Short mmCIF file of C-alpha atoms and ligand atoms in Angstrom, two decimals:
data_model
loop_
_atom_site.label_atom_id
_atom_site.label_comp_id
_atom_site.label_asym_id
_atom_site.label_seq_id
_atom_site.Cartn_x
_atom_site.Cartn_y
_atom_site.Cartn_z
CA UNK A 304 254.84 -15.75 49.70
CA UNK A 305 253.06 -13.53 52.63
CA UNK A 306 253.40 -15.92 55.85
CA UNK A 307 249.79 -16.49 57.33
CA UNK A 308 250.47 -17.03 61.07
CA UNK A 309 246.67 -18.07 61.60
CA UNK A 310 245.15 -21.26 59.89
CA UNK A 311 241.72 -21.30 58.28
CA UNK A 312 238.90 -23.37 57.79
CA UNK A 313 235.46 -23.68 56.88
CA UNK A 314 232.84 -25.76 55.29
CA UNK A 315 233.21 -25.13 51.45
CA UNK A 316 230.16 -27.20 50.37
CA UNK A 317 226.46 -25.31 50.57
CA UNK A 318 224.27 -25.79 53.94
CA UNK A 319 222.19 -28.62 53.48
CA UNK A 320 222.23 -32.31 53.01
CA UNK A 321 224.31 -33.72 49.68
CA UNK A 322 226.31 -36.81 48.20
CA UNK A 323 229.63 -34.90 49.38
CA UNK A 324 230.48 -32.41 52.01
CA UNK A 325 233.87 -30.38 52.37
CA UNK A 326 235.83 -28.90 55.16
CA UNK A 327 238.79 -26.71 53.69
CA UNK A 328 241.68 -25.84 55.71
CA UNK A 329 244.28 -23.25 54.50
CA UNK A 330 247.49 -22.35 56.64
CA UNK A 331 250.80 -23.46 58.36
CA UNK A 332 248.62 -25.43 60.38
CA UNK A 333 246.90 -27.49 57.81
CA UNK A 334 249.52 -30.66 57.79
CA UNK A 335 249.56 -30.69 61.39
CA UNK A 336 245.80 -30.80 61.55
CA UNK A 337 246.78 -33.56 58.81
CA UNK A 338 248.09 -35.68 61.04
CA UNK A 339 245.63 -35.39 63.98
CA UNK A 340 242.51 -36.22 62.29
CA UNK A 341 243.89 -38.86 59.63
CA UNK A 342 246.58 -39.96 61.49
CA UNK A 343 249.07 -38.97 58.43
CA UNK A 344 249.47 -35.95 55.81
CA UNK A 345 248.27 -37.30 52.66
CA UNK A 346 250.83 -37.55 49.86
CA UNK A 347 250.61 -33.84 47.92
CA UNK A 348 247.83 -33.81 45.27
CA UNK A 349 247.00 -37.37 46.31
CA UNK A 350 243.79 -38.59 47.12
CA UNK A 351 243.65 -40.85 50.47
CA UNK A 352 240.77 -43.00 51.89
CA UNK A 353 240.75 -42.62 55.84
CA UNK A 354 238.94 -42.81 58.53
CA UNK A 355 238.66 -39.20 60.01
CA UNK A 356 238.93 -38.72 63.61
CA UNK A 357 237.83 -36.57 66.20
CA UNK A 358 240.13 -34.99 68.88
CA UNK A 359 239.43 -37.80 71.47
CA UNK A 360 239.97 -40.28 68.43
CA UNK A 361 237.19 -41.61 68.32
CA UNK A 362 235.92 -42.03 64.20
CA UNK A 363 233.68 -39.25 62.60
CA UNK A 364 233.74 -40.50 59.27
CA UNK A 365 235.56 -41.71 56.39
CA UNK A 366 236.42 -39.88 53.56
CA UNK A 367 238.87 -38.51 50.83
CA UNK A 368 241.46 -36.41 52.42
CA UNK A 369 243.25 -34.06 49.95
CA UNK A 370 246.41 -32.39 50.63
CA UNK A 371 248.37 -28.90 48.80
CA UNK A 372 251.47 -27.84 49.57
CA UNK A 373 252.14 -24.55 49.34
CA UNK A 374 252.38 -22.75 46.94
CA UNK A 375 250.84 -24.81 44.73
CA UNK A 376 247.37 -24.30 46.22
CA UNK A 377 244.30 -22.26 45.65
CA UNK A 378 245.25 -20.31 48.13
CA UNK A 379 249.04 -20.29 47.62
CA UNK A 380 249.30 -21.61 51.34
CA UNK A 381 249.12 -25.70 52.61
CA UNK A 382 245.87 -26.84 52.18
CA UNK A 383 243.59 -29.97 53.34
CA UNK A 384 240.73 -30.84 51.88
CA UNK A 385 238.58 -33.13 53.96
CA UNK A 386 235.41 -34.87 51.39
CA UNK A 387 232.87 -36.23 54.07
CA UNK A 388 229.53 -37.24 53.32
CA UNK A 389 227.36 -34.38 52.90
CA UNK A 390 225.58 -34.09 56.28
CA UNK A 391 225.20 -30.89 58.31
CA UNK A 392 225.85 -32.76 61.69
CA UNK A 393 229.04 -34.94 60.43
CA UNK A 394 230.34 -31.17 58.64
CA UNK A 395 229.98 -29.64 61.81
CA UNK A 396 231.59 -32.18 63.85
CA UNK A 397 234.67 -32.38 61.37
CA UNK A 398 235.01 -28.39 61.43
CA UNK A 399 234.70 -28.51 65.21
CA UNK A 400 237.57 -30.75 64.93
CA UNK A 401 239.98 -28.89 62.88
CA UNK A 402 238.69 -25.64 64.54
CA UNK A 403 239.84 -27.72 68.04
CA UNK A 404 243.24 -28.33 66.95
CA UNK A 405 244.40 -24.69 65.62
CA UNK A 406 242.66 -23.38 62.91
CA UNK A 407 239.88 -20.58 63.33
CA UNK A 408 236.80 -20.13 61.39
CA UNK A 409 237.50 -18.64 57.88
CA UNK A 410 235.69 -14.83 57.52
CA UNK A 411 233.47 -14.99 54.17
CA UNK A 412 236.02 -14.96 50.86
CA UNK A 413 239.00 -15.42 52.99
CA UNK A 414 240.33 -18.22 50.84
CA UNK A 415 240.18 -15.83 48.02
CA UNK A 416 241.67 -13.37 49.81
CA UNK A 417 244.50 -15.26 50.84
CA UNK A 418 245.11 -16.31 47.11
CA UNK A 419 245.04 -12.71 46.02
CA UNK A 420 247.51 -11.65 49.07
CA UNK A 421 249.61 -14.75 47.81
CA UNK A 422 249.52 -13.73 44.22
CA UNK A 423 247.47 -17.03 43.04
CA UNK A 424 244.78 -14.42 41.83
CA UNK A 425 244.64 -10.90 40.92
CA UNK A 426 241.84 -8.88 42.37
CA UNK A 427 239.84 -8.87 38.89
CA UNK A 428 239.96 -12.65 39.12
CA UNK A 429 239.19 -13.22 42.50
CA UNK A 430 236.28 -11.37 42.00
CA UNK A 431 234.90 -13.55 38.84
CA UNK A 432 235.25 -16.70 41.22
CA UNK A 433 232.30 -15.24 43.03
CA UNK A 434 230.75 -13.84 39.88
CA UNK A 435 231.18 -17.39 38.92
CA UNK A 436 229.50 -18.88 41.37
CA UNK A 437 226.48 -16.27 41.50
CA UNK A 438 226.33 -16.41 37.98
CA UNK A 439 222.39 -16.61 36.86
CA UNK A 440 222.97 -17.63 33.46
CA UNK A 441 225.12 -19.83 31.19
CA UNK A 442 226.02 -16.66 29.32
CA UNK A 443 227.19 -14.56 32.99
CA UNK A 444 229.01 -17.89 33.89
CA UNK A 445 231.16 -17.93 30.55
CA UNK A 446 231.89 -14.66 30.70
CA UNK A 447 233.17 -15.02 34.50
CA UNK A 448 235.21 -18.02 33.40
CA UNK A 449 237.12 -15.59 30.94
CA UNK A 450 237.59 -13.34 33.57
CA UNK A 451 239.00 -15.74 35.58
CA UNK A 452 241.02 -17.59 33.43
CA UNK A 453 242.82 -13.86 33.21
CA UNK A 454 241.60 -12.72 29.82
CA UNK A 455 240.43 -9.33 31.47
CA UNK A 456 243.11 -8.70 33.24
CA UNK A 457 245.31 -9.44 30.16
CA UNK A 458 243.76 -6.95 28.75
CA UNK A 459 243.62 -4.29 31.06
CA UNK A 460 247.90 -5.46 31.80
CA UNK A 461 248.47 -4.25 27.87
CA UNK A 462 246.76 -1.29 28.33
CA UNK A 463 249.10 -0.54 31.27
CA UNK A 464 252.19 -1.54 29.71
CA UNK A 465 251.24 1.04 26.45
CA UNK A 466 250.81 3.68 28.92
CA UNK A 467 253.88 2.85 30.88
CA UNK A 468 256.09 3.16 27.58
CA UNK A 469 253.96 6.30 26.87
CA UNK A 470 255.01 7.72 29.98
CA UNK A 471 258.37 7.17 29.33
CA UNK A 472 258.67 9.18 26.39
CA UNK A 473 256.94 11.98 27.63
CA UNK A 474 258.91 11.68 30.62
CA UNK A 475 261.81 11.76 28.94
CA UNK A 476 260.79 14.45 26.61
CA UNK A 477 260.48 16.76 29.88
CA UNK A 478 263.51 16.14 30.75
CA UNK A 479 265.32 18.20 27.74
CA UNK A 480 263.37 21.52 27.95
CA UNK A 481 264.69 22.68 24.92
CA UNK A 482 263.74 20.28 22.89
CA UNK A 483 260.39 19.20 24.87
CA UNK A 484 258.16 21.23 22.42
CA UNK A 485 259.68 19.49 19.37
CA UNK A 486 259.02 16.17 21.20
CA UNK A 487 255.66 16.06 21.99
CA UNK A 488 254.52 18.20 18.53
CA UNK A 489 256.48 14.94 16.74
CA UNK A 490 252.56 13.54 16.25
CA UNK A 491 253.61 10.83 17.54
CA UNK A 492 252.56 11.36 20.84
CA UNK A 493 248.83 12.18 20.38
CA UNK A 494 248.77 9.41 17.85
CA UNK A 495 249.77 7.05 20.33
CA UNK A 496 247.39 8.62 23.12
CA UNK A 497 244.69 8.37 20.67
CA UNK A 498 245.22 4.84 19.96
CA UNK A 499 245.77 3.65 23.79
CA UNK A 500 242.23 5.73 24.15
CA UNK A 501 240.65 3.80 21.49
CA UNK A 502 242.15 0.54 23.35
CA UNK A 503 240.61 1.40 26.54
CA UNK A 504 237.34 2.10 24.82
CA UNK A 505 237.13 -1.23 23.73
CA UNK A 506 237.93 -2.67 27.25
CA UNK A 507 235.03 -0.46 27.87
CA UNK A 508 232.43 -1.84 26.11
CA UNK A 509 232.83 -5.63 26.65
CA UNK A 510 233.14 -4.59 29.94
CA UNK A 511 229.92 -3.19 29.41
CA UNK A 512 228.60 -6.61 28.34
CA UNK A 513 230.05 -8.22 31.23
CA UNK A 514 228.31 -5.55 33.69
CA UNK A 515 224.59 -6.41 31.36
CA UNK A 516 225.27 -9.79 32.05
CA UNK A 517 225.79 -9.48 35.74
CA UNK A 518 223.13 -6.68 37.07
CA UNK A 519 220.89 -6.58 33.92
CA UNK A 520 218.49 -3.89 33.58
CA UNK A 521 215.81 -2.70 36.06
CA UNK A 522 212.52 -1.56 33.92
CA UNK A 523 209.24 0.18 35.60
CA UNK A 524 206.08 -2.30 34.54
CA UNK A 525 203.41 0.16 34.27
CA UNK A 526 199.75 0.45 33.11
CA UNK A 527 196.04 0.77 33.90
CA UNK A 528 194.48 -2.74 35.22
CA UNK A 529 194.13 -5.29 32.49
CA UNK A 530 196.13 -3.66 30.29
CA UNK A 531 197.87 -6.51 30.14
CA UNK A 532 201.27 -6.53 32.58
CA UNK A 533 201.35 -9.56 33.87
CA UNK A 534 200.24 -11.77 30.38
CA UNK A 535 203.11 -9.63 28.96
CA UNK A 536 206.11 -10.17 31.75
CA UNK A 537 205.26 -14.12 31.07
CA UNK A 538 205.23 -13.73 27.89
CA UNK A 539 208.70 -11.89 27.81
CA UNK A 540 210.01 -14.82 30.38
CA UNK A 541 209.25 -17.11 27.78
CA UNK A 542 209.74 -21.14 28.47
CA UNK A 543 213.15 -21.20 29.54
CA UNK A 544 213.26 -18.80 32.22
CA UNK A 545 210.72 -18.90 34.99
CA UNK A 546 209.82 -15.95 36.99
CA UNK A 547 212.35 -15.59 39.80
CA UNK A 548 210.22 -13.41 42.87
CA UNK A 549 213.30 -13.95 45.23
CA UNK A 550 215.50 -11.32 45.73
CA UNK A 551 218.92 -12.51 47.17
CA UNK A 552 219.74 -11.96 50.77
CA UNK A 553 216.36 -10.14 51.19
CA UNK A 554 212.50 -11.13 52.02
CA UNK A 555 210.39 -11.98 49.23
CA UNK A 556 209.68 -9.51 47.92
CA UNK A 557 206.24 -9.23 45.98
CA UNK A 558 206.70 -5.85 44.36
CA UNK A 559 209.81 -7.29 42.11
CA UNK A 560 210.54 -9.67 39.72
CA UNK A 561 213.18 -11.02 37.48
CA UNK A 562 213.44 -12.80 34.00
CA UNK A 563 216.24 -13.29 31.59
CA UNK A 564 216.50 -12.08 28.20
CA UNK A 565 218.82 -13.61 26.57
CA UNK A 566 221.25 -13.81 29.36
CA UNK A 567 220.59 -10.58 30.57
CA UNK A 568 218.93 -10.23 33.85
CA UNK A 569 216.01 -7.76 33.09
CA UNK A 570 214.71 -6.52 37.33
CA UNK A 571 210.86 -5.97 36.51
CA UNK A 572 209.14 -3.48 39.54
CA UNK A 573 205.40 -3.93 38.66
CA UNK A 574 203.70 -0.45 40.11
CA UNK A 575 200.68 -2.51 40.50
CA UNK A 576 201.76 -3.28 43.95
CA UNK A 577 202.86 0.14 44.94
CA UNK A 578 199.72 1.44 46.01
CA UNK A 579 199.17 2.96 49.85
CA UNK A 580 199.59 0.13 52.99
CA UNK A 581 198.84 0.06 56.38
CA UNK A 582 201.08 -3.02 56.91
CA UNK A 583 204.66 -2.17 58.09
CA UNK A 584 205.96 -4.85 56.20
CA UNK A 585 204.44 -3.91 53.29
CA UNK A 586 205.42 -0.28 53.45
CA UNK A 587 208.89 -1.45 53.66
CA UNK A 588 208.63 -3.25 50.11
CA UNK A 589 207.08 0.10 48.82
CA UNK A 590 209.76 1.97 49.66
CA UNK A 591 212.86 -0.36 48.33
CA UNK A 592 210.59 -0.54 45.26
CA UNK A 593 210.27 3.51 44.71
CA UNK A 594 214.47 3.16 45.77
CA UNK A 595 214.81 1.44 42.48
CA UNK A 596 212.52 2.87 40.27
CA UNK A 597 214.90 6.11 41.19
CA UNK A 598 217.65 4.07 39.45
CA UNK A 599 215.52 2.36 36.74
CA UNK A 600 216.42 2.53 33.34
CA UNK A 601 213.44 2.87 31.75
CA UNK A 602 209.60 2.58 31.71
CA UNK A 603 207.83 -0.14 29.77
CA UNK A 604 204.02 1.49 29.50
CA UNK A 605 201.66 -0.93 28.95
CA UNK A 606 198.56 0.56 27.07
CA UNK A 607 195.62 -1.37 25.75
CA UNK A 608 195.92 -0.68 21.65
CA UNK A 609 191.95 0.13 21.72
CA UNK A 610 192.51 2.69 23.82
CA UNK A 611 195.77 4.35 23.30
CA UNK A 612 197.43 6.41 25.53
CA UNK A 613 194.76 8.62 27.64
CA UNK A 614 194.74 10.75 30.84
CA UNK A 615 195.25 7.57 32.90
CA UNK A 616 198.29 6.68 31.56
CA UNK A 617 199.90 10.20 31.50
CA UNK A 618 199.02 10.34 35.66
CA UNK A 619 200.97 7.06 35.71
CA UNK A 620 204.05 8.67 34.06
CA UNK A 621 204.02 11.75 36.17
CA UNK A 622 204.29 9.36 39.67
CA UNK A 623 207.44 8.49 37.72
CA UNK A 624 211.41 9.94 37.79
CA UNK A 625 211.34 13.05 34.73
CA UNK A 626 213.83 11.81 32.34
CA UNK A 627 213.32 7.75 32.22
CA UNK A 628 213.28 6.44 28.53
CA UNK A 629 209.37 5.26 28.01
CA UNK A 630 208.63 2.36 25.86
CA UNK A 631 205.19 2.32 25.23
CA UNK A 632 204.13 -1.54 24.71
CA UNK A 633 200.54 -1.29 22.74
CA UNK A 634 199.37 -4.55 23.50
CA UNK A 635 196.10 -6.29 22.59
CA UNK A 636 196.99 -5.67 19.01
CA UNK A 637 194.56 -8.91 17.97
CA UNK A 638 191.64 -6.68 19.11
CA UNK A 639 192.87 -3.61 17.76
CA UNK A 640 193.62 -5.38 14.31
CA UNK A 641 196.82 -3.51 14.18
CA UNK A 642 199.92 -5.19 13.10
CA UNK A 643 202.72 -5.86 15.50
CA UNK A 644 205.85 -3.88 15.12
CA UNK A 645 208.05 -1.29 16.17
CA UNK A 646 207.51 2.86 15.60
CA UNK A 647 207.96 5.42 18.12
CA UNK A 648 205.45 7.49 19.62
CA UNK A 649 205.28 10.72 21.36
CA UNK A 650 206.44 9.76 24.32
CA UNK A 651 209.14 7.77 23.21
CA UNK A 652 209.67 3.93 21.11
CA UNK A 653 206.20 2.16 20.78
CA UNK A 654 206.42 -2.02 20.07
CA UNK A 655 203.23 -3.23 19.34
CA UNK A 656 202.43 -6.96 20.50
CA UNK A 657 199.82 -9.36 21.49
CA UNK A 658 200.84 -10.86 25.08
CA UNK A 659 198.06 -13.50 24.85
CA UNK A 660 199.68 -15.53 22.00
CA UNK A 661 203.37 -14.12 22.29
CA UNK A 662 203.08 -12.01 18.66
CA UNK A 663 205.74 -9.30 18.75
CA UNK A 664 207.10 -10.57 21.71
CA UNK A 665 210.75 -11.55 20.07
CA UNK A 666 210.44 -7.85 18.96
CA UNK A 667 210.24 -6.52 22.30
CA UNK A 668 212.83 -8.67 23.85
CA UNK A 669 215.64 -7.25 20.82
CA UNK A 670 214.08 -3.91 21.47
CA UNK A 671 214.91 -4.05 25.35
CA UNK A 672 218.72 -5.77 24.16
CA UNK A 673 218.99 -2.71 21.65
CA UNK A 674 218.18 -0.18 24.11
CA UNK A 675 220.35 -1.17 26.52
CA UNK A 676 223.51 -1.58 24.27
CA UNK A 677 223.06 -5.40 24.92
CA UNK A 678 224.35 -7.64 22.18
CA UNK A 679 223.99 -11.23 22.47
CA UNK A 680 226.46 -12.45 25.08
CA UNK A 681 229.54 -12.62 22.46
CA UNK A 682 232.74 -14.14 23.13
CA UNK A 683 234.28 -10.83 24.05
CA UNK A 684 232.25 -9.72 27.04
CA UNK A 685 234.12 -9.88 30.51
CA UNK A 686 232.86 -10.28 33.95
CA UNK A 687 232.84 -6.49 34.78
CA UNK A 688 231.74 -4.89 38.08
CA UNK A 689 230.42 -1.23 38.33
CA UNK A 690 234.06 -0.84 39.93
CA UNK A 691 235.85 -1.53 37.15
CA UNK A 692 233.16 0.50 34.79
CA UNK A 693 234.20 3.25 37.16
CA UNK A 694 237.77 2.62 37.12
CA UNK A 695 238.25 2.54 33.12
CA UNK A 696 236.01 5.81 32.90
CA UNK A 697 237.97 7.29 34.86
CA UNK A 698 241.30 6.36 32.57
CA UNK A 699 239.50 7.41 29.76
CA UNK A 700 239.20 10.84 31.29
CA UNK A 701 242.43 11.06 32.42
CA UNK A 702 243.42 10.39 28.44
CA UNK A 703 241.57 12.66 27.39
CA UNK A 704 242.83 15.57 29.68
CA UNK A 705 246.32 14.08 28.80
CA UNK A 706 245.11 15.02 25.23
CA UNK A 707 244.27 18.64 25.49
CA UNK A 708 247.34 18.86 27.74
CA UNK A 709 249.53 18.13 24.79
CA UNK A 710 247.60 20.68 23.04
CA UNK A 711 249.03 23.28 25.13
CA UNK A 712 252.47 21.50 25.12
CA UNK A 713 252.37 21.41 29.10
CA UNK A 714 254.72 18.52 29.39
CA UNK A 715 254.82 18.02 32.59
CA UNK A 716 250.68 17.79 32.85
CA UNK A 717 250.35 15.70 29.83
CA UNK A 718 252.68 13.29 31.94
CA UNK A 719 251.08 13.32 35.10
CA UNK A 720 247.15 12.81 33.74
CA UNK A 721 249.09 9.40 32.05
CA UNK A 722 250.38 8.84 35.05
CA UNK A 723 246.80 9.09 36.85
CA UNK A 724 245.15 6.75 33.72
CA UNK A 725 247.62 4.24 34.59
CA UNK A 726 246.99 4.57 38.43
CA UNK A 727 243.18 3.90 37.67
CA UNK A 728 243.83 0.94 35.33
CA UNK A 729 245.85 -0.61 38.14
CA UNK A 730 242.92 -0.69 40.58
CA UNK A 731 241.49 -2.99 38.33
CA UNK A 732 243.51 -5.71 38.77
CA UNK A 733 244.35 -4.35 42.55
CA UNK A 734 248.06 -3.40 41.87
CA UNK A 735 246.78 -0.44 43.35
CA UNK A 736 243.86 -0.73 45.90
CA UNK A 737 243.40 0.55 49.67
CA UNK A 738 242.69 -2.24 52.15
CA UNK A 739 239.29 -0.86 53.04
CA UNK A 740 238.01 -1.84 49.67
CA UNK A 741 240.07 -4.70 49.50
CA UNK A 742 237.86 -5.54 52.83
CA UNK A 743 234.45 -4.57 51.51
CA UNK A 744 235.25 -6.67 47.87
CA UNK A 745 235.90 -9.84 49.90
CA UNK A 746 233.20 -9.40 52.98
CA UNK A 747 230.54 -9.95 49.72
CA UNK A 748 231.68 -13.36 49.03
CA UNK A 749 230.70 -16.30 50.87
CA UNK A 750 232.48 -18.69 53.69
CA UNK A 751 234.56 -21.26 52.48
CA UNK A 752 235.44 -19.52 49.08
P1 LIG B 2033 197.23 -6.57 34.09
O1 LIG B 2033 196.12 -6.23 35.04
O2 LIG B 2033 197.73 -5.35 33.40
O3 LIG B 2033 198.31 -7.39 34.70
O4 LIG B 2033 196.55 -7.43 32.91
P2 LIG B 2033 196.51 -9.03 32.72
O5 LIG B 2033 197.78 -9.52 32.18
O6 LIG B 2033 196.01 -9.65 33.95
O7 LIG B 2033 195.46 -9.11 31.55
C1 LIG B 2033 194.15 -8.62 31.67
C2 LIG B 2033 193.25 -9.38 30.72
O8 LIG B 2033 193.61 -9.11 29.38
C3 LIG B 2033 193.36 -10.89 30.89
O9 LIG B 2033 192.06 -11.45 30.73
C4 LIG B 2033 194.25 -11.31 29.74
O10 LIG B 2033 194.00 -12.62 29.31
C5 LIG B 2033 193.88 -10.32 28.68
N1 LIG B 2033 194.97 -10.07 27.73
C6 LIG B 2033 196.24 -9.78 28.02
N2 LIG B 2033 196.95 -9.62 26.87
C7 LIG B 2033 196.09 -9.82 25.86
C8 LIG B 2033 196.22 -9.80 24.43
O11 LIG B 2033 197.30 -9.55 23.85
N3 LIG B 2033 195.10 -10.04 23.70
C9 LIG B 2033 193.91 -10.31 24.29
N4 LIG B 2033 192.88 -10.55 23.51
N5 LIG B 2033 193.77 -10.35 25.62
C10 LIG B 2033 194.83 -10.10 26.41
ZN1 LIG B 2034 241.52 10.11 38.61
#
């Protein structure tokens, strides 16, 4: 175990009023401040009614005091765990409290942090607790439970351990130059590099899933007025998910919104809004909103099914980025007297639907799933951040360099691109991470976890 010298603490509980409030207190310290405020440690994993006291002993509150010796803690370290009622003043009395006998205020995900330096967590895992807690859907919050309860990082461990043993051979094949030729041409080399590649591609896509599931899809809303839009983003929202408007950690922002299909977040940017502004305020929403129609991933076109697609419409599509998939959406189709379904168009796909009763709707919504790869949240999808996307792409790469390095019989390459797969892999789970982004991955989280 690492040996903190500094004791932490913080409120864990959100701001606010509730049944229950909870001060958290990790370090050396935290059986000390034990005895201060509750006049006793509390018997490990023991809950104890007390009366808790501030430093000039007089009685804040009472409450449940739980204590953790290390290192059988969340955070591997002694913890307390003070359960006062759920007040903003009593909280910030009790944290004043522990704050005035020795401990400092935590930094955001320091807990987790501390678990992960303690070995309670790896990195993967620490970061589904937060996914866990963001999570926006029961389907993003299952699949961060698996990730946390370490069936990710299983996985990504067995890829490792096939590469290590890989290695070895190779390794060991370089090591008699006469016979290294004869070694790697065996077949059973590139079999087994093919087969490890295979491995990591399935990784790949549940991770995939897992990344759907946590950052969804952002789609362009366009169209002429009263073509239909906004009929049509209620009617994908459907009963059970009501239009979000709020953007975390920003203003409201009126230019965005976002439902869930299906578990998967879909980011809606309605170019209705983005016309010119005067207001500063305004302009500032415009030109986040243009940001992330850069990184869109595609263009739902929303045509009237009288009309069809006419000048108007192509003027819209030329304001937006060359190269974003179009789905036209003919909608209306109960005035048209078409039929809804699904074709494809010039442009690109074409669903046809009527937005006022919610026809064709279910269409579009397995369209938009198809599209994106998205299939419905199965058991095998993972919590999965764009960093470890990144970080098994760039294994796969390695593998297949490793591959056309055998090829040539260059031993000694073929070896090190394994070597640089594994190196990747091993980010992952943060066997192998720099302390700046150890920093950044842990700033994101919030105070008290
Ligand atoms: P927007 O300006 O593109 O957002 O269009 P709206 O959603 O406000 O719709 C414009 C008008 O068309 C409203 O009166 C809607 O009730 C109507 N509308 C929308 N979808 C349909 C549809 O599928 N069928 C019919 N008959 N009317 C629709
Ligand atoms: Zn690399």
């Amino acid at each position: 175990m690492i040996a903190s010298t500094d004791t932490i603490a913080a409120i864990a509980t959100p701001p606010g009023r509730g049944g229950v409030g909870i001060v958290r207190v990790s370090g050396s310290l935290a059986s000390v401040i034990a005895e201060r405020v509750l006049g006793r440690t509390p018997p490990a994993r023991r809950a104890d009614y007390l009366p808790f006291r501030a430093p000039d002993g007089s009685v804040l509150d009472q409450g449940i005091a739980l204590f953790f010796q290390n290192p059988h803690s969340f955070t591997g370290e002694d913890v307390l765990e003070l359960q006062a009622h759920g007040g903003p003043v009593v909280l910030d009395m009790l944290l004043e409290t522990v704050v005035a006998h020795g401990a400092r205020l935590a930094r955001p995900g320091e807990f987790s942090q501390r678990a992960f330096l303690n070995d309670k967590l790896d990195l993967a895992q620490a970061e589904a607790v937060a996914d866990l807690i963001e999570s926006g859907s029961r389907e993003a919050a299952r699949s961060a439970l698996r990730s946390l309860q370490g069936e990710f990082s299983r996985r990504v461990h067995s890829l490792v351990e096939r590469l290590i043993a890989l290695r070895m051979y190779v390794e060991s094949a370089i090591d008699f130059p006469d016979e290294e030729i004869d070694f790697l041409a065996e077949g059973d080399v590139s079999a087994h590099l093919r087969a490890i590649a295979d491995a990591v591609g399935e990784v790949q896509a549940a991770a995939r899933q897992g990344r759907l599931l946590r950052e969804g899809m952002t789609v362009v809303l366009a169209g002429r007025p009263n073509a239909g839009k906004s009929s049509l983003l209620n009617a994908l929202a459907g009963q059970e998910s009501a239009i979000v408007t709020e953007i975390p950690g920003t203003t409201r922002d009126i230019l965005r919104e976002q439902i869930d299909i299906d578990g998967m977040p879909l980011h809606v940017i309605d170019t209705a809004g983005l016309r010119d502004s005067a207001d500063r305020i305004e302009q500032e929403g415009i030109r986040r909103a243009w940001a992330a129609i850069e990184k869109a991933d595609r263009v739902l076109l929303v045509v009237d099914d009288r009309l069809g697609i006419e000048a108007e419409e192509r003027a819209i599509l030329d304001k937006l980025p060359d190269g974003l998939p179009v789905t036209v959406v003919c909608n209306k189709v109960d005035l048209s007297g078409r039929d809804v379904g699904e074709g494809s168009d010039a442009l690109g796909a074409e669903v046809r639907v009527c937005a006022r009763t919610g026809e064709g709707i279910e269409l579009l919504r397995s369209h938009l799933k198809r599209v994106m790869g998205y299939e419905q949240a199965g058991e095998g999808a993972f919590m999965a951040r764009r960093r470890h996307l990144e970080a098994l792409g760039a294994a796969t790469e390695h593998l297949q360099h490793a591959a056309s390095r055998l090829e040539e019989g260059a031993g000694e390459l073929v070896a090190e691109e394994l070597r640089l797969a594994q190196q990747h892999l091993s980010e992952i789970t943060g066997e192998f991470t720099s302390d700046d982004l150890l920093g950044r991955i842990f700033e994101s989280f919030c105070i008290g976890k």
